[in-house]
Short mmCIF file of C-alpha atoms in Angstrom, two decimals:
data_model
loop_
_atom_site.label_atom_id
_atom_site.label_comp_id
_atom_site.label_asym_id
_atom_site.label_seq_id
_atom_site.Cartn_x
_atom_site.Cartn_y
_atom_site.Cartn_z
CA MET A 9 -30.15 -12.51 -20.12
CA THR A 10 -27.58 -9.73 -19.82
CA ARG A 11 -23.79 -9.97 -19.96
CA PHE A 12 -21.89 -7.70 -17.65
CA LYS A 13 -18.27 -6.64 -17.68
CA LEU A 14 -16.66 -6.08 -14.29
CA THR A 15 -13.36 -4.29 -13.54
CA LEU A 16 -11.81 -5.52 -10.36
CA GLU A 17 -9.25 -4.71 -7.71
CA TYR A 18 -8.08 -7.29 -5.20
CA ASP A 19 -5.37 -8.12 -2.68
CA GLY A 20 -4.12 -11.49 -3.87
CA GLY A 21 -2.41 -12.22 -0.51
CA VAL A 22 -5.39 -14.01 1.01
CA PHE A 23 -6.40 -16.02 -1.99
CA VAL A 24 -5.19 -19.25 -3.63
CA GLY A 25 -5.48 -17.33 -6.86
CA TRP A 26 -8.14 -16.16 -9.27
CA GLN A 27 -9.39 -19.60 -10.10
CA ARG A 28 -11.60 -21.76 -7.92
CA GLN A 29 -9.66 -24.46 -6.12
CA ASP A 30 -10.41 -26.99 -3.42
CA ASN A 31 -7.48 -25.88 -1.22
CA GLY A 32 -8.62 -22.38 -0.25
CA PRO A 33 -10.55 -19.25 -1.11
CA SER A 34 -10.28 -17.90 -4.62
CA VAL A 35 -11.25 -14.52 -6.05
CA GLN A 36 -13.64 -16.22 -8.55
CA GLN A 37 -15.44 -17.96 -5.70
CA ALA A 38 -15.72 -14.82 -3.62
CA LEU A 39 -17.31 -13.05 -6.59
CA GLU A 40 -19.66 -15.89 -7.50
CA GLU A 41 -20.82 -16.17 -3.88
CA ALA A 42 -21.45 -12.42 -3.76
CA VAL A 43 -23.50 -12.55 -6.99
CA THR A 44 -25.57 -15.39 -5.59
CA ALA A 45 -26.06 -13.57 -2.33
CA PHE A 46 -27.30 -10.55 -4.26
CA CYS A 47 -29.74 -12.12 -6.75
CA GLY A 48 -29.88 -15.89 -6.05
CA GLU A 49 -28.42 -16.73 -9.45
CA ARG A 50 -25.48 -19.16 -9.65
CA ALA A 51 -23.64 -17.20 -12.35
CA ARG A 52 -20.15 -18.23 -13.50
CA VAL A 53 -17.59 -15.33 -13.35
CA HIS A 54 -14.99 -15.58 -16.17
CA GLY A 55 -11.71 -13.62 -15.60
CA ALA A 56 -9.38 -12.28 -18.22
CA GLY A 57 -6.28 -13.46 -16.44
CA ARG A 58 -5.94 -16.36 -14.03
CA THR A 59 -3.68 -14.72 -11.51
CA ASP A 60 -1.69 -16.97 -9.17
CA ALA A 61 -1.88 -17.01 -5.35
CA GLY A 62 -0.52 -13.79 -3.97
CA VAL A 63 -0.81 -11.86 -7.23
CA HIS A 64 -2.79 -8.64 -6.96
CA ALA A 65 -5.08 -6.85 -9.39
CA LEU A 66 -5.66 -3.16 -9.94
CA GLY A 67 -7.63 -3.77 -13.12
CA GLN A 68 -8.62 -7.40 -13.68
CA VAL A 69 -11.59 -7.82 -15.94
CA ALA A 70 -14.35 -10.43 -15.69
CA HIS A 71 -17.72 -11.12 -17.16
CA LEU A 72 -20.90 -12.87 -16.12
CA ASP A 73 -24.45 -13.39 -17.27
CA LEU A 74 -27.55 -12.60 -15.23
CA GLU A 75 -31.16 -13.60 -15.94
CA LYS A 76 -32.59 -10.88 -13.57
CA PRO A 77 -32.83 -7.43 -15.14
CA THR A 78 -30.24 -5.38 -13.21
CA LYS A 79 -28.70 -1.97 -13.58
CA ALA A 80 -24.92 -2.17 -13.95
CA GLU A 81 -24.49 0.30 -11.00
CA THR A 82 -26.74 -1.81 -8.79
CA LEU A 83 -24.75 -4.88 -9.59
CA ARG A 84 -21.50 -3.03 -8.76
CA ASP A 85 -22.77 -1.82 -5.41
CA ALA A 86 -24.57 -4.98 -4.45
CA VAL A 87 -21.62 -7.28 -5.22
CA ASN A 88 -19.31 -4.92 -3.31
CA HIS A 89 -21.71 -5.12 -0.35
CA HIS A 90 -21.76 -8.90 -0.39
CA LEU A 91 -18.03 -9.27 -1.02
CA LYS A 92 -17.27 -7.97 2.46
CA PRO A 93 -14.90 -8.81 4.14
CA ALA A 94 -13.10 -10.34 1.13
CA PRO A 95 -10.47 -7.81 -0.14
CA VAL A 96 -12.05 -7.63 -3.62
CA ALA A 97 -13.67 -4.49 -5.04
CA VAL A 98 -15.78 -4.05 -8.19
CA LEU A 99 -14.42 -0.82 -9.48
CA ALA A 100 -16.79 -0.66 -12.43
CA ALA A 101 -19.68 -2.70 -13.92
CA GLU A 102 -21.12 -2.20 -17.35
CA VAL A 103 -23.40 -3.97 -19.74
CA ALA A 104 -21.37 -5.87 -22.41
CA ALA A 105 -22.22 -7.32 -25.82
CA ALA A 106 -23.54 -10.89 -25.69
CA ASP A 107 -20.39 -12.14 -27.37
CA PHE A 108 -17.95 -10.25 -25.10
CA HIS A 109 -15.60 -12.68 -23.30
CA ALA A 110 -13.30 -11.32 -20.62
CA ARG A 111 -10.61 -13.80 -21.54
CA PHE A 112 -11.00 -14.54 -25.27
CA SER A 113 -11.87 -11.01 -26.36
CA ALA A 114 -8.86 -9.52 -24.59
CA THR A 115 -6.22 -8.01 -26.94
CA GLU A 116 -3.77 -6.79 -24.34
CA ARG A 117 -2.76 -7.43 -20.72
CA ARG A 118 -0.71 -5.08 -18.63
CA TYR A 119 1.23 -6.03 -15.55
CA LEU A 120 3.21 -4.11 -13.03
CA TYR A 121 5.98 -5.72 -10.97
CA ARG A 122 6.98 -3.72 -7.91
CA ILE A 123 10.37 -3.94 -6.10
CA VAL A 124 11.27 -2.05 -3.00
CA ASN A 125 15.07 -1.59 -3.13
CA ARG A 126 16.43 -0.69 0.24
CA ARG A 127 18.41 -2.10 3.09
CA ALA A 128 15.52 -2.19 5.57
CA PRO A 129 12.87 -4.95 5.31
CA LEU A 130 9.33 -4.01 4.37
CA ALA A 131 6.76 -2.95 6.95
CA LEU A 132 3.93 -1.06 5.24
CA GLU A 133 4.68 -2.55 1.85
CA ARG A 134 4.92 -6.18 3.10
CA GLY A 135 3.04 -8.46 0.76
CA ARG A 136 2.78 -5.57 -1.79
CA ALA A 137 6.27 -5.69 -3.30
CA TRP A 138 9.52 -7.71 -3.58
CA TRP A 139 12.10 -6.62 -1.09
CA VAL A 140 15.51 -6.46 -2.71
CA PRO A 141 18.16 -5.07 -0.27
CA ARG A 142 21.11 -4.80 -2.68
CA PRO A 143 21.27 -1.56 -4.75
CA LEU A 144 19.74 -1.98 -8.23
CA ASP A 145 20.57 0.00 -11.33
CA ALA A 146 17.12 0.65 -12.79
CA ALA A 147 18.54 2.22 -15.98
CA ALA A 148 20.56 -0.90 -16.71
CA MET A 149 17.51 -3.05 -16.07
CA HIS A 150 15.47 -0.92 -18.41
CA ALA A 151 18.07 -1.12 -21.17
CA ALA A 152 18.48 -4.92 -20.83
CA ALA A 153 14.65 -5.37 -20.73
CA GLN A 154 14.41 -3.94 -24.30
CA VAL A 155 15.99 -7.14 -25.78
CA LEU A 156 12.78 -8.94 -24.68
CA VAL A 157 10.49 -6.68 -26.76
CA GLY A 158 8.96 -8.29 -29.85
CA LYS A 159 7.91 -11.75 -30.95
CA HIS A 160 10.07 -14.46 -29.34
CA ASP A 161 10.06 -18.04 -28.10
CA PHE A 162 9.91 -17.19 -24.35
CA SER A 163 10.64 -20.75 -23.10
CA SER A 164 13.39 -19.39 -20.80
CA PHE A 165 10.73 -17.39 -18.96
CA ARG A 166 7.98 -19.98 -18.96
CA ALA A 167 6.85 -21.91 -15.88
CA SER A 168 6.99 -25.72 -16.27
CA GLU A 169 3.26 -25.89 -15.47
CA CYS A 170 2.34 -23.37 -18.20
CA GLN A 171 -0.58 -24.51 -20.26
CA ALA A 172 -0.11 -22.28 -23.27
CA ARG A 173 -0.03 -24.12 -26.62
CA SER A 174 3.03 -22.23 -27.82
CA PRO A 175 5.94 -20.56 -25.98
CA VAL A 176 5.99 -17.86 -28.73
CA LYS A 177 4.54 -14.58 -27.50
CA THR A 178 4.79 -10.95 -28.51
CA LEU A 179 5.96 -8.55 -25.76
CA THR A 180 4.65 -5.15 -26.85
CA GLY A 181 6.62 -3.17 -24.38
CA ILE A 182 8.47 -3.18 -21.06
CA GLU A 183 9.62 -0.32 -19.00
CA VAL A 184 11.71 -0.22 -15.82
CA SER A 185 11.67 3.00 -13.74
CA ARG A 186 12.75 4.07 -10.30
CA LEU A 187 10.96 6.52 -7.94
CA ALA A 188 13.00 6.84 -4.73
CA GLU A 189 13.30 3.29 -3.37
CA ALA A 190 10.55 1.77 -5.50
CA ILE A 191 11.36 0.15 -8.84
CA GLU A 192 8.56 -0.54 -11.20
CA ILE A 193 8.64 -2.98 -14.13
CA ARG A 194 5.68 -2.42 -16.46
CA ALA A 195 5.06 -4.98 -19.21
CA ARG A 196 2.34 -5.22 -21.82
CA ALA A 197 1.46 -7.88 -24.39
CA PRO A 198 -1.57 -9.50 -25.99
CA SER A 199 -1.01 -12.41 -23.61
CA PHE A 200 1.74 -13.86 -21.34
CA LEU A 201 3.07 -17.23 -20.45
CA HIS A 202 2.67 -18.51 -16.86
CA HIS A 203 5.13 -16.72 -14.62
CA GLN A 204 6.50 -14.75 -17.54
CA VAL A 205 6.56 -11.38 -15.80
CA ARG A 206 7.86 -12.82 -12.53
CA ASN A 207 10.65 -14.56 -14.49
CA PHE A 208 11.43 -11.27 -16.20
CA ALA A 209 11.68 -9.61 -12.79
CA GLY A 210 13.95 -12.31 -11.39
CA THR A 211 16.23 -11.99 -14.39
CA LEU A 212 16.28 -8.18 -14.47
CA ARG A 213 17.19 -8.16 -10.74
CA LEU A 214 20.48 -9.88 -11.77
CA VAL A 215 21.05 -7.14 -14.27
CA GLY A 216 20.24 -4.47 -11.70
CA GLU A 217 22.79 -5.97 -9.33
CA GLY A 218 25.41 -5.81 -12.05
CA LYS A 219 25.80 -9.55 -12.30
CA TRP A 220 24.23 -9.90 -15.84
CA SER A 221 24.48 -7.68 -18.94
CA ALA A 222 21.95 -6.97 -21.64
CA ALA A 223 23.86 -9.35 -23.88
CA LYS A 224 23.47 -12.05 -21.27
CA VAL A 225 19.70 -11.50 -21.20
CA GLU A 226 19.71 -11.83 -24.95
CA ALA A 227 21.59 -15.15 -24.63
CA VAL A 228 19.11 -16.30 -21.92
CA LEU A 229 16.19 -15.58 -24.30
CA ALA A 230 17.98 -17.42 -27.12
CA ALA A 231 18.60 -20.46 -24.93
CA ARG A 232 14.84 -21.28 -24.79
CA ASP A 233 15.58 -23.03 -21.47
CA ARG A 234 13.98 -22.08 -18.18
CA SER A 235 17.16 -22.96 -16.27
CA ALA A 236 19.10 -20.31 -18.19
CA ALA A 237 17.08 -17.36 -16.66
CA GLY A 238 16.94 -15.94 -13.24
CA GLN A 239 14.68 -16.94 -10.31
CA THR A 240 10.87 -16.52 -10.35
CA ALA A 241 10.29 -13.37 -8.42
CA PRO A 242 7.68 -13.66 -5.67
CA ALA A 243 4.00 -13.36 -6.45
CA GLU A 244 3.44 -10.49 -3.98
CA GLY A 245 5.19 -7.98 -6.21
CA LEU A 246 2.96 -8.66 -9.25
CA TYR A 247 -0.21 -6.67 -10.20
CA LEU A 248 -2.52 -7.14 -13.16
CA THR A 249 -3.18 -3.48 -13.90
CA ALA A 250 -5.34 -3.48 -17.00
CA VAL A 251 -6.85 -5.59 -19.80
CA GLY A 252 -7.43 -4.14 -23.23
CA TYR A 253 -10.20 -5.07 -25.71
CA MET B 7 27.07 4.27 26.83
CA THR B 8 25.94 5.39 23.35
CA ARG B 9 22.69 7.05 22.34
CA PHE B 10 21.21 5.95 19.05
CA LYS B 11 18.62 7.67 16.87
CA LEU B 12 16.38 5.34 14.94
CA THR B 13 14.10 6.19 11.95
CA LEU B 14 11.18 3.79 11.74
CA GLU B 15 8.45 2.62 9.43
CA TYR B 16 5.51 0.54 10.68
CA ASP B 17 2.09 -0.67 9.87
CA GLY B 18 -0.04 0.58 12.78
CA GLY B 19 -2.88 -1.79 11.99
CA VAL B 20 -1.67 -4.64 14.19
CA PHE B 21 -0.61 -2.49 17.21
CA VAL B 22 -2.45 -0.92 20.15
CA GLY B 23 -0.25 2.12 19.31
CA TRP B 24 3.26 3.32 19.79
CA GLN B 25 3.18 3.14 23.58
CA ARG B 26 3.44 -0.03 25.70
CA GLN B 27 0.01 -1.03 27.05
CA ASP B 28 -1.37 -4.05 28.81
CA ASN B 29 -4.09 -4.69 26.20
CA GLY B 30 -1.98 -5.73 23.22
CA PRO B 31 1.27 -5.46 21.26
CA SER B 32 2.79 -1.97 20.87
CA VAL B 33 5.51 -0.73 18.51
CA GLN B 34 7.62 0.28 21.54
CA GLN B 35 7.39 -3.21 23.01
CA ALA B 36 8.30 -4.85 19.70
CA LEU B 37 11.39 -2.63 19.36
CA GLU B 38 12.51 -3.01 23.05
CA GLU B 39 12.16 -6.90 22.75
CA ALA B 40 14.14 -6.84 19.52
CA VAL B 41 16.95 -4.80 21.16
CA THR B 42 17.00 -7.20 24.09
CA ALA B 43 17.13 -10.19 21.75
CA PHE B 44 20.08 -8.58 19.94
CA CYS B 45 22.30 -7.61 22.87
CA GLY B 46 20.66 -8.67 26.11
CA GLU B 47 20.12 -5.09 27.28
CA ARG B 48 16.78 -3.93 28.47
CA ALA B 49 16.97 -0.51 26.81
CA ARG B 50 13.98 1.88 26.85
CA VAL B 51 13.04 3.13 23.42
CA HIS B 52 11.62 6.68 23.39
CA GLY B 53 9.53 7.76 20.40
CA ALA B 54 9.03 11.27 19.01
CA GLY B 55 5.28 10.75 18.61
CA ARG B 56 2.95 8.44 20.54
CA THR B 57 0.94 7.28 17.54
CA ASP B 58 -2.51 5.75 18.29
CA ALA B 59 -3.72 2.28 17.43
CA GLY B 60 -3.93 1.87 13.69
CA VAL B 61 -1.79 4.94 12.89
CA HIS B 62 1.13 4.21 10.57
CA ALA B 63 4.64 5.60 10.37
CA LEU B 64 6.87 6.31 7.43
CA GLY B 65 9.33 8.20 9.42
CA GLN B 66 8.81 7.91 13.21
CA VAL B 67 11.99 8.74 15.21
CA ALA B 68 13.09 7.14 18.41
CA HIS B 69 16.15 6.98 20.60
CA LEU B 70 17.71 4.43 22.95
CA ASP B 71 20.96 4.00 24.97
CA LEU B 72 23.19 0.93 24.72
CA GLU B 73 26.06 -0.03 27.00
CA LYS B 74 27.50 -2.48 24.48
CA PRO B 75 29.71 -0.77 21.84
CA THR B 76 27.75 -1.21 18.68
CA LYS B 77 27.99 0.12 15.12
CA ALA B 78 24.84 1.93 14.04
CA GLU B 79 24.53 -0.24 10.93
CA THR B 80 24.84 -3.38 13.06
CA LEU B 81 22.09 -2.12 15.37
CA ARG B 82 19.80 -1.36 12.38
CA ASP B 83 20.28 -4.79 10.78
CA ALA B 84 20.15 -6.79 14.04
CA VAL B 85 16.98 -5.03 15.29
CA ASN B 86 15.31 -5.60 11.90
CA HIS B 87 16.26 -9.25 12.11
CA HIS B 88 14.77 -9.65 15.60
CA LEU B 89 11.64 -7.57 14.75
CA LYS B 90 10.38 -10.31 12.43
CA PRO B 91 7.52 -10.90 11.93
CA ALA B 92 6.29 -7.64 13.47
CA PRO B 93 5.63 -5.06 10.64
CA VAL B 94 8.17 -2.54 11.92
CA ALA B 95 11.36 -1.67 10.04
CA VAL B 96 14.36 0.34 11.16
CA LEU B 97 15.08 2.51 8.10
CA ALA B 98 18.13 4.14 9.65
CA ALA B 99 20.19 4.07 12.79
CA GLU B 100 22.77 6.64 13.68
CA VAL B 101 24.81 7.63 16.75
CA ALA B 102 23.25 10.69 18.42
CA ALA B 103 24.45 13.30 20.94
CA ALA B 104 24.09 12.25 24.61
CA ASP B 105 21.49 14.99 25.08
CA PHE B 106 19.40 14.10 21.95
CA HIS B 107 15.88 13.19 22.88
CA ALA B 108 13.53 11.85 20.17
CA ARG B 109 10.48 13.57 21.69
CA PHE B 110 11.84 16.66 23.49
CA SER B 111 14.41 17.69 20.86
CA ALA B 112 11.90 17.58 18.02
CA THR B 113 11.09 20.90 16.43
CA GLU B 114 8.66 19.63 13.76
CA ARG B 115 6.27 16.76 13.12
CA ARG B 116 4.82 15.99 9.68
CA TYR B 117 1.77 13.96 9.11
CA LEU B 118 0.00 12.61 6.03
CA TYR B 119 -3.70 11.83 6.00
CA ARG B 120 -4.75 9.66 3.08
CA ILE B 121 -8.24 9.45 1.65
CA VAL B 122 -9.37 7.22 -1.21
CA ASN B 123 -12.31 8.98 -2.86
CA ARG B 124 -14.20 6.56 -5.07
CA ARG B 125 -17.45 4.67 -5.22
CA ALA B 126 -15.93 1.19 -4.77
CA PRO B 127 -14.72 0.06 -1.32
CA LEU B 128 -11.02 -0.47 -0.71
CA ALA B 129 -9.33 -3.77 -1.41
CA LEU B 130 -5.53 -3.19 -1.80
CA GLU B 131 -5.68 0.02 0.25
CA ARG B 132 -7.74 -1.40 3.05
CA GLY B 133 -6.33 -0.35 6.43
CA ARG B 134 -4.08 2.17 4.61
CA ALA B 135 -6.50 5.00 3.85
CA TRP B 136 -9.91 6.35 4.67
CA TRP B 137 -12.58 5.34 2.11
CA VAL B 138 -14.86 8.26 1.26
CA PRO B 139 -17.30 7.29 -1.53
CA ARG B 140 -18.90 10.70 -2.21
CA PRO B 141 -16.94 12.98 -4.58
CA LEU B 142 -14.69 15.41 -2.75
CA ASP B 143 -13.46 18.85 -4.00
CA ALA B 144 -9.78 18.74 -3.04
CA ALA B 145 -9.25 22.38 -4.16
CA ALA B 146 -12.00 23.59 -1.80
CA MET B 147 -10.51 21.42 0.98
CA HIS B 148 -7.16 22.97 0.41
CA ALA B 149 -8.48 26.53 0.39
CA ALA B 150 -10.51 25.98 3.59
CA ALA B 151 -7.54 24.29 5.28
CA GLN B 152 -5.51 27.53 4.97
CA VAL B 153 -7.67 29.18 7.72
CA LEU B 154 -6.10 26.70 10.16
CA VAL B 155 -2.51 27.80 9.47
CA GLY B 156 -0.84 29.78 12.19
CA LYS B 157 -1.07 29.98 16.01
CA HIS B 158 -4.50 29.17 17.33
CA ASP B 159 -6.45 27.66 20.22
CA PHE B 160 -7.23 24.33 18.55
CA SER B 161 -9.73 23.11 21.16
CA SER B 162 -12.24 22.36 18.41
CA PHE B 163 -9.85 19.77 17.02
CA ARG B 164 -8.58 18.36 20.31
CA ALA B 165 -9.49 14.90 21.67
CA SER B 166 -11.08 14.94 25.10
CA GLU B 167 -8.27 12.70 26.39
CA CYS B 168 -5.49 14.97 25.07
CA GLN B 169 -2.82 15.46 27.70
CA ALA B 170 -1.21 18.61 26.24
CA ARG B 171 -0.90 21.49 28.76
CA SER B 172 -2.38 24.00 26.30
CA PRO B 173 -4.71 23.82 23.33
CA VAL B 174 -2.69 26.55 21.63
CA LYS B 175 -0.52 25.16 18.81
CA THR B 176 1.08 26.62 15.72
CA LEU B 177 0.22 24.93 12.48
CA THR B 178 3.07 25.66 10.13
CA GLY B 179 1.42 24.39 6.96
CA ILE B 180 -1.35 22.21 5.54
CA GLU B 181 -1.80 21.18 1.90
CA VAL B 182 -4.55 19.10 0.36
CA SER B 183 -3.94 17.61 -3.06
CA ARG B 184 -5.57 15.06 -5.32
CA LEU B 185 -3.85 12.45 -7.55
CA ALA B 186 -6.53 10.38 -9.37
CA GLU B 187 -8.70 8.95 -6.63
CA ALA B 188 -6.25 9.56 -3.80
CA ILE B 189 -6.55 12.72 -1.70
CA GLU B 190 -3.58 13.59 0.48
CA ILE B 191 -3.68 16.04 3.46
CA ARG B 192 -0.15 17.02 4.57
CA ALA B 193 0.23 18.93 7.76
CA ARG B 194 3.30 20.08 9.63
CA ALA B 195 3.77 21.83 13.03
CA PRO B 196 6.27 21.83 15.93
CA SER B 197 3.73 19.64 17.71
CA PHE B 198 0.08 18.55 17.47
CA LEU B 199 -2.80 17.95 19.90
CA HIS B 200 -4.15 14.44 20.26
CA HIS B 201 -6.36 13.58 17.19
CA GLN B 202 -5.68 17.05 15.72
CA VAL B 203 -4.88 15.83 12.15
CA ARG B 204 -7.66 13.24 12.19
CA ASN B 205 -10.06 15.94 13.30
CA PHE B 206 -8.82 18.21 10.54
CA ALA B 207 -9.48 15.42 8.09
CA GLY B 208 -12.99 14.79 9.39
CA THR B 209 -13.81 18.47 9.07
CA LEU B 210 -12.17 18.98 5.64
CA ARG B 211 -14.24 16.08 4.36
CA LEU B 212 -17.39 18.10 4.96
CA VAL B 213 -15.83 20.94 3.02
CA GLY B 214 -14.94 18.53 0.17
CA GLU B 215 -18.51 17.31 0.13
CA GLY B 216 -19.76 20.89 -0.25
CA LYS B 217 -21.53 20.90 3.14
CA TRP B 218 -19.20 23.37 4.80
CA SER B 219 -17.35 26.50 3.56
CA ALA B 220 -14.02 27.90 4.52
CA ALA B 221 -15.88 30.52 6.55
CA LYS B 222 -17.61 27.73 8.45
CA VAL B 223 -14.14 26.17 9.22
CA GLU B 224 -13.06 29.59 10.52
CA ALA B 225 -16.14 29.65 12.80
CA VAL B 226 -15.45 26.08 13.94
CA LEU B 227 -11.87 27.08 14.90
CA ALA B 228 -13.15 30.21 16.75
CA ALA B 229 -15.70 28.13 18.62
CA ARG B 230 -12.98 26.37 20.65
CA ASP B 231 -15.40 23.51 21.17
CA ARG B 232 -14.78 19.95 19.93
CA SER B 233 -18.50 19.41 19.14
CA ALA B 234 -18.33 22.25 16.59
CA ALA B 235 -15.98 20.40 14.28
CA GLY B 236 -16.36 17.32 12.09
CA GLN B 237 -15.91 13.68 13.03
CA THR B 238 -12.54 12.18 13.97
CA ALA B 239 -11.31 10.50 10.75
CA PRO B 240 -10.23 6.90 11.19
CA ALA B 241 -6.75 6.10 12.41
CA GLU B 242 -5.89 3.91 9.38
CA GLY B 243 -5.56 6.97 7.07
CA LEU B 244 -2.89 8.69 9.17
CA TYR B 245 0.84 8.40 8.75
CA LEU B 246 3.62 10.09 10.79
CA THR B 247 5.93 10.83 7.87
CA ALA B 248 8.81 12.76 9.37
CA VAL B 249 10.17 14.42 12.55
CA GLY B 250 12.52 17.45 12.35
CA TYR B 251 15.26 18.44 14.82
#
């Protein structure tokens, strides 16, 4: 038996999320069915991050075990072939150590949250970014975001359905930058709470609009109360960009 | 009566093209219906470029005349409101001179052709770029593209259904650049023949793959014969980015 590590890109817009569910197509199911179509094995595909419905991936990582001796490149190309027409692509496949686990071995997750900040609604970027029509001050958003860095009780940014044992997480870094009408929020941490990055984005939007200050964000964090923070930004702006091991 | 100039973005993937046709939804029809829904007038919307089915726009320009006194900003916001859910956005609206014509006053068109050059198929970029799996040499493509610059008979790059009076056009500039796995071909000219940029892209791909040299592209141009050049690259990689006046 061989364990394989896969690096994945997908458009989350057509899935109920990473995880298999009864109510619609999942990324996990699409991959498992493609693996079965390729080699007949019913392998379980384990992902590093269980992205929600609508959330995209530029660098999700997953692993699976195959009995059949297979070259990594063959697995990559065959799974890509059988994934069609699902908008999932295996960017890379490689043989992994037998104890490698996509989720439990991961030491860092990186997310990107994309905002398009302009008066006109989205056409080409629809489903790929959060449309925010009011002008945002990206420099103020970046400055305020720095109060979130470090080890904190992030209860104010945690979804009620979050299954993490503790609300204490360590945010390694967060950067907010603007390129023309696009604002990018990039966050990295060993792991995140459910909706944490989307709740950061919803709160930083209020800073960008001039409604909240960095001190207010600090107070929101200290409140340890979800109702203290801003809205949960929509899933379609979120991308899992990389997983570190 | 007031003439308005509109700057438009759209996702060409769901349209039969810019121009009204009997066989499906067009960008022109979507805009004209939105204008009528806003003010009741049946205004004709004239575009600078009649983009084909699947071709996108980041900066198409159009004009229309309205009897009703209307602020440009109101027109922009109201048309955007009534366009929903069509993936078309009015980026800007402004009052234009009575003799301004989106098509006939234009002095320059700029197009972008996007290639994603990687082994894995497209997921997030599907319908937004041409997937070319074999490695391409963008520097060689750029060098070969320079033989196309200037005033030439471009019959080798002209669609059979092209309605232009003459195959002689002046290509002002063309640049090919790579950023990671994305290759961008940017071309500008006072006007283009039908499929000209897509035929450039299909030919430059052969250069990028090492099959054709710059001298071969020069010979293809001199042949004045469509069958001498490369394939017509797919519509989904093409973007009308700007129109100059």
